[in-house]
Short mmCIF file of C-alpha atoms in Angstrom, two decimals:
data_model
loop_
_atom_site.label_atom_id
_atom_site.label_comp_id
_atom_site.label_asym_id
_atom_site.label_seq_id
_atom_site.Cartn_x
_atom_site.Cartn_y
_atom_site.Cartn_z
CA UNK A 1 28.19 28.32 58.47
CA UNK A 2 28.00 31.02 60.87
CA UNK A 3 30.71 30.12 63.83
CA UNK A 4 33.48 30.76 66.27
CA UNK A 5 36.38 28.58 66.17
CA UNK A 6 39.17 27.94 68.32
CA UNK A 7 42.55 26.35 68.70
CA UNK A 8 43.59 23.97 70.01
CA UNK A 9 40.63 22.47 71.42
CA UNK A 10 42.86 20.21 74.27
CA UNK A 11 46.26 21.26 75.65
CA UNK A 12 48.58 20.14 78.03
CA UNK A 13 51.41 22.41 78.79
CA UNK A 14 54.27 23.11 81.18
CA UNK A 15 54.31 25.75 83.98
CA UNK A 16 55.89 28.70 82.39
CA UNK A 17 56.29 28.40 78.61
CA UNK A 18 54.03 31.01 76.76
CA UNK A 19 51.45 29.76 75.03
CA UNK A 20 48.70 31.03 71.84
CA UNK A 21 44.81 29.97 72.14
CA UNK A 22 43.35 31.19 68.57
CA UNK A 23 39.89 32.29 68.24
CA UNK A 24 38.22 33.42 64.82
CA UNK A 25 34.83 34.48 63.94
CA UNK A 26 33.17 34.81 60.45
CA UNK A 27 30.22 36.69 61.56
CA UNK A 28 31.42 40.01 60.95
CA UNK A 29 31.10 40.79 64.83
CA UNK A 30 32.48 44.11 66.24
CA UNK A 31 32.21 42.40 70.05
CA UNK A 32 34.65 39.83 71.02
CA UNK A 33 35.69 38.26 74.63
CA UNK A 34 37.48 35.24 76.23
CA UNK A 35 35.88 33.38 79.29
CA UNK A 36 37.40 31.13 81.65
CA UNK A 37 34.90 28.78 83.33
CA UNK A 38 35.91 27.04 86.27
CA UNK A 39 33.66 24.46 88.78
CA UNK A 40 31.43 26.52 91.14
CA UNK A 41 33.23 29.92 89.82
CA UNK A 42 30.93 29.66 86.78
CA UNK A 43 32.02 32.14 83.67
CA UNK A 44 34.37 34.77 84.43
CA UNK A 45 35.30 37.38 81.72
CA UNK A 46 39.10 37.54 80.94
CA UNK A 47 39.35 40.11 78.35
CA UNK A 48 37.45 41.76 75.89
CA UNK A 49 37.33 43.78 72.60
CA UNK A 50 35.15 46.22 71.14
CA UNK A 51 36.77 46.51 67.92
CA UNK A 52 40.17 46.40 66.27
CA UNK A 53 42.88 47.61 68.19
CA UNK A 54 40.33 48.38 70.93
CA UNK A 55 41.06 45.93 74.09
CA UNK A 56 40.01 46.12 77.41
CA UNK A 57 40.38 44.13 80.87
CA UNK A 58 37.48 42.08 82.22
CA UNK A 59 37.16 40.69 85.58
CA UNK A 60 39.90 38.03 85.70
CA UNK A 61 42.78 39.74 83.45
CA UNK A 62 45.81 38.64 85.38
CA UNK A 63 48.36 36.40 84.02
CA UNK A 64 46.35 36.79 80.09
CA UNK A 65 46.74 39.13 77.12
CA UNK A 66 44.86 39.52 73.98
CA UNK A 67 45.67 41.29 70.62
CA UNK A 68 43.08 42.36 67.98
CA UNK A 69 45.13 42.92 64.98
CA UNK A 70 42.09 42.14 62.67
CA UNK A 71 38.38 42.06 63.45
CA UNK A 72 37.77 38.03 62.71
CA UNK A 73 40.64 37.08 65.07
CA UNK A 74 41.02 37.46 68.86
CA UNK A 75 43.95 35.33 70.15
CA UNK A 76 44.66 34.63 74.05
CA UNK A 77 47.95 34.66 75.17
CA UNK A 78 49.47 33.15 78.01
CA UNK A 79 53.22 34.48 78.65
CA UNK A 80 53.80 32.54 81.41
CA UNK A 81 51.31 29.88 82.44
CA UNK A 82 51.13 28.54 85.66
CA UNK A 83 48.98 25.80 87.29
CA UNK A 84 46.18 28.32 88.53
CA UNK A 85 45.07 29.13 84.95
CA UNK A 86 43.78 25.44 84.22
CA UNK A 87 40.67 25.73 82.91
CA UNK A 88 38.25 25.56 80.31
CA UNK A 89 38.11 28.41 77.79
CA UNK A 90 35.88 30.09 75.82
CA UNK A 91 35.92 32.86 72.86
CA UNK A 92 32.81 35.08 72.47
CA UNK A 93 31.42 36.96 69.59
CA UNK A 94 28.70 39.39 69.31
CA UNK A 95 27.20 41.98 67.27
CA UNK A 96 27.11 45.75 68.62
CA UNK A 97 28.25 46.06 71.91
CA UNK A 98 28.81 43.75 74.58
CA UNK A 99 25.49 43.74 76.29
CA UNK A 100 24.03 41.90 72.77
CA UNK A 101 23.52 37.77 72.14
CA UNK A 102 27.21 36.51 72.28
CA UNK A 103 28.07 33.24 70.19
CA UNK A 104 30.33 30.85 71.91
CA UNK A 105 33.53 29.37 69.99
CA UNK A 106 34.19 25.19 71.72
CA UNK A 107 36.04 25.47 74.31
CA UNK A 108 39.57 24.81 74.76
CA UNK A 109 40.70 23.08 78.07
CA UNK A 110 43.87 23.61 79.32
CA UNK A 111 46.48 21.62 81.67
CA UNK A 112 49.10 23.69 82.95
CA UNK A 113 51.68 21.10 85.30
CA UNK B 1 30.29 43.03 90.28
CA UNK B 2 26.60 43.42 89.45
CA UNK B 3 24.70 39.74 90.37
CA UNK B 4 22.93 37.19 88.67
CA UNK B 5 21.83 34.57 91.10
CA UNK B 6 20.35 31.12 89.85
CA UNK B 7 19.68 27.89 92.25
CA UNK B 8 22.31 25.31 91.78
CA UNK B 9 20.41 22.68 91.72
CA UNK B 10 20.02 19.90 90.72
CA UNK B 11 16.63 20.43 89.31
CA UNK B 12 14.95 16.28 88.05
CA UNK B 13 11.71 16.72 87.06
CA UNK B 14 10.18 13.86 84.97
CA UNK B 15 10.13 13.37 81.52
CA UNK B 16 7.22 15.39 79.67
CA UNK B 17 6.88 17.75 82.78
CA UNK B 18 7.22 21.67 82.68
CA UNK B 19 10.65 22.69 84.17
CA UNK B 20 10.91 25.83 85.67
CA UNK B 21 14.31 27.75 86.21
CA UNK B 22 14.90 30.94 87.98
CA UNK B 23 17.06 33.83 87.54
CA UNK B 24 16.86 37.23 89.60
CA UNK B 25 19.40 39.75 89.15
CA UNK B 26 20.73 42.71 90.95
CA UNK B 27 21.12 45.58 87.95
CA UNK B 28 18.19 47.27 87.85
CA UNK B 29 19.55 48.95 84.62
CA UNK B 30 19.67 45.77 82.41
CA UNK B 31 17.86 45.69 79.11
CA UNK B 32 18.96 42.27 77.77
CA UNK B 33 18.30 38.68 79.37
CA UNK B 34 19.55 35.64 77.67
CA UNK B 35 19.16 31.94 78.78
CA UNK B 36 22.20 29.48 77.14
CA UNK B 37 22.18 25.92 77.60
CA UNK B 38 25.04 24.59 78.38
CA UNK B 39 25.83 20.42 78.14
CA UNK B 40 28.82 18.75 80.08
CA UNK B 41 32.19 19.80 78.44
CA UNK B 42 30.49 21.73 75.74
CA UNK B 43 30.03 25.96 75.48
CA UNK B 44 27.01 27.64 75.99
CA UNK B 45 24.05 27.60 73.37
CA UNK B 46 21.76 30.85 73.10
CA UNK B 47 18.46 29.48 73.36
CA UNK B 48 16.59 32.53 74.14
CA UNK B 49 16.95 36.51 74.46
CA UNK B 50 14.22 38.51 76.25
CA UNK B 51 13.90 42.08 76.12
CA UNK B 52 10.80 43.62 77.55
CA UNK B 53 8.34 42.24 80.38
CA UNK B 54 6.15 39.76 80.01
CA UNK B 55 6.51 36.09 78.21
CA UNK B 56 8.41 35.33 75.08
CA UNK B 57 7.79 31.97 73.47
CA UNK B 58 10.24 29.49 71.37
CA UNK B 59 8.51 25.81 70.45
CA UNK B 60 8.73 24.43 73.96
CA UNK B 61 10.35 26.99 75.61
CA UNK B 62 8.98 30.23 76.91
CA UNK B 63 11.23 33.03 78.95
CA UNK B 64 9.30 35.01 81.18
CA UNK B 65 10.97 38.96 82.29
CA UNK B 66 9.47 40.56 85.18
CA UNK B 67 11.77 44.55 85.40
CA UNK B 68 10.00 45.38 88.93
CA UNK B 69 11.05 42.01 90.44
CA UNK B 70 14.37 41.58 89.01
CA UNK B 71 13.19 38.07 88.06
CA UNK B 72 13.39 36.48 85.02
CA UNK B 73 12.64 32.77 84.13
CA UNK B 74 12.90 29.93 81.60
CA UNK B 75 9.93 27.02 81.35
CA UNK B 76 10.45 24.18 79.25
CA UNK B 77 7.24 22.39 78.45
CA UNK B 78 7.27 18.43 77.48
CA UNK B 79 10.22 18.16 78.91
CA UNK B 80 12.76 15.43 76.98
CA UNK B 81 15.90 13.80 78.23
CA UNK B 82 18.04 16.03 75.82
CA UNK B 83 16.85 19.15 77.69
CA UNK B 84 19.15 17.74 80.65
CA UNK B 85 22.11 20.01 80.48
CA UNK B 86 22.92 23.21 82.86
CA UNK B 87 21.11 26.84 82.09
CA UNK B 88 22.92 29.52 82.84
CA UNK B 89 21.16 33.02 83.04
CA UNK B 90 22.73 36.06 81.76
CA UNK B 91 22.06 39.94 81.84
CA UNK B 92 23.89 42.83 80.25
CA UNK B 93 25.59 45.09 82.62
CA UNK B 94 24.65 48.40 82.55
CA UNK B 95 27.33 51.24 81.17
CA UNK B 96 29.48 48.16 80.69
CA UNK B 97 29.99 45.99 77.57
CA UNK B 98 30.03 42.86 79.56
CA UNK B 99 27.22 40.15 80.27
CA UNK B 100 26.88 39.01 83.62
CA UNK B 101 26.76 35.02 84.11
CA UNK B 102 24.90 33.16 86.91
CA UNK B 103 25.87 30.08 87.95
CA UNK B 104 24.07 27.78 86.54
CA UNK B 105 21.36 25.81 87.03
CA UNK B 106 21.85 22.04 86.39
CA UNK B 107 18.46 20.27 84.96
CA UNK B 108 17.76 16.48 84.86
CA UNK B 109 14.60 14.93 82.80
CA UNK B 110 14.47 11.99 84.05
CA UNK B 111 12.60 9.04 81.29
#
């Protein structure tokens, strides 16, 4: 089954220790991005990735960093969380370029106290 | 920050109706519209992509793409309880490799 997965799906952290949100796709997509959506701030792009090794910022980069070692996997990392970056998350996947159909992973939603 | 602007809502219409939701957007260089449902705590479902003008239809949905307006819109026909869930409207930004979100439009089909 065609899909993008992520991990974990609920967490509840501390204010300050770094944290890994996983995202893998098995649809052979070149396009990848991470989303933060947030009540009446709708989705806002965090980062995104046109290819392996090829990462760029989106509109809300601060406080994130992403890694594309391989072209399935896309992880988020937080280095030092802090309460402002509750939210729900979302990976992205598309074929081509960014401006194609993107194919959302779950969610994860995240706690930071 | 190029704009895609959708009413809030909330939209009820009643069960078996046509809903009608509304997009316009501000890039008058996009190529690529998209409608994604989107239920309470779940991610966003592609339901339909529109490229050119005109209407494109699905089963009970039809997207409708009008370039000169900057409009584009979703109708679902016969609409069902399930349809109640939030549509968000998004266009490709042009000479960036980003979609644009709206907000979100939240729909209610009330039995």
């Amino acid at each position: 089954e065609a899909q993008v997965t992520q991990n974990p799906r609920y967490l509840i952290t501390v204010t300050g220790k770094k944290l890994t949100v996983t995202c893998s796709q098995n649809m052979n997509h070149e396009y990848m991005s991470w989303y933060r959506q947030d009540p009446g701030l709708g989705l806002r792009q965090i980062y995104y990735s046109m290819n392996v090794e090829v990462t760029d910022k989106g509109d809300v980069p601060e406080g994130y960093k992403v890694s594309r070692k391989e072209k399935r996997n896309f992880p988020l990392i937080l280095e030092s969380p802090s309460p402002n970056q509750t939210s729900l998350y979302f990976c992205a996947s598309s074929f081509g370029q960014g401006g194609y159909e993107q194919y959302f992973g779950p969610g994860t939603r995240l706690t930071v106290t | 920050q190029k704009e895609v602007e959708q009413n809030s809502g909330p939209l009820s219409v009643p069960e078996g109706a046509i809903a009608s939701l509304n997009c316009t957007y501000s890039d008058r260089g996009s190529q690529s519209f998209f409608w994604y449902r989107q239920y309470s705590g779940k991610s966003p479902e592609l339901i339909m992509s529109i490229y050119s003008n005109g209407d494109k239809e699905d089963g009970r949905f039809t997207a409708q793409l009008n370039k000169a307006s900057q409009y584009v819109s979703l109708l679902i026909r016969d609409s069902q309880p399930s349809d109640s869930a939030t549509y968000l409207c998004a266009v490709n930004e042009s000479g960036a490799q980003k979609l644009v979100f709206g907000q979100g439009t939240r729909l209610t089909i009330n039995p």
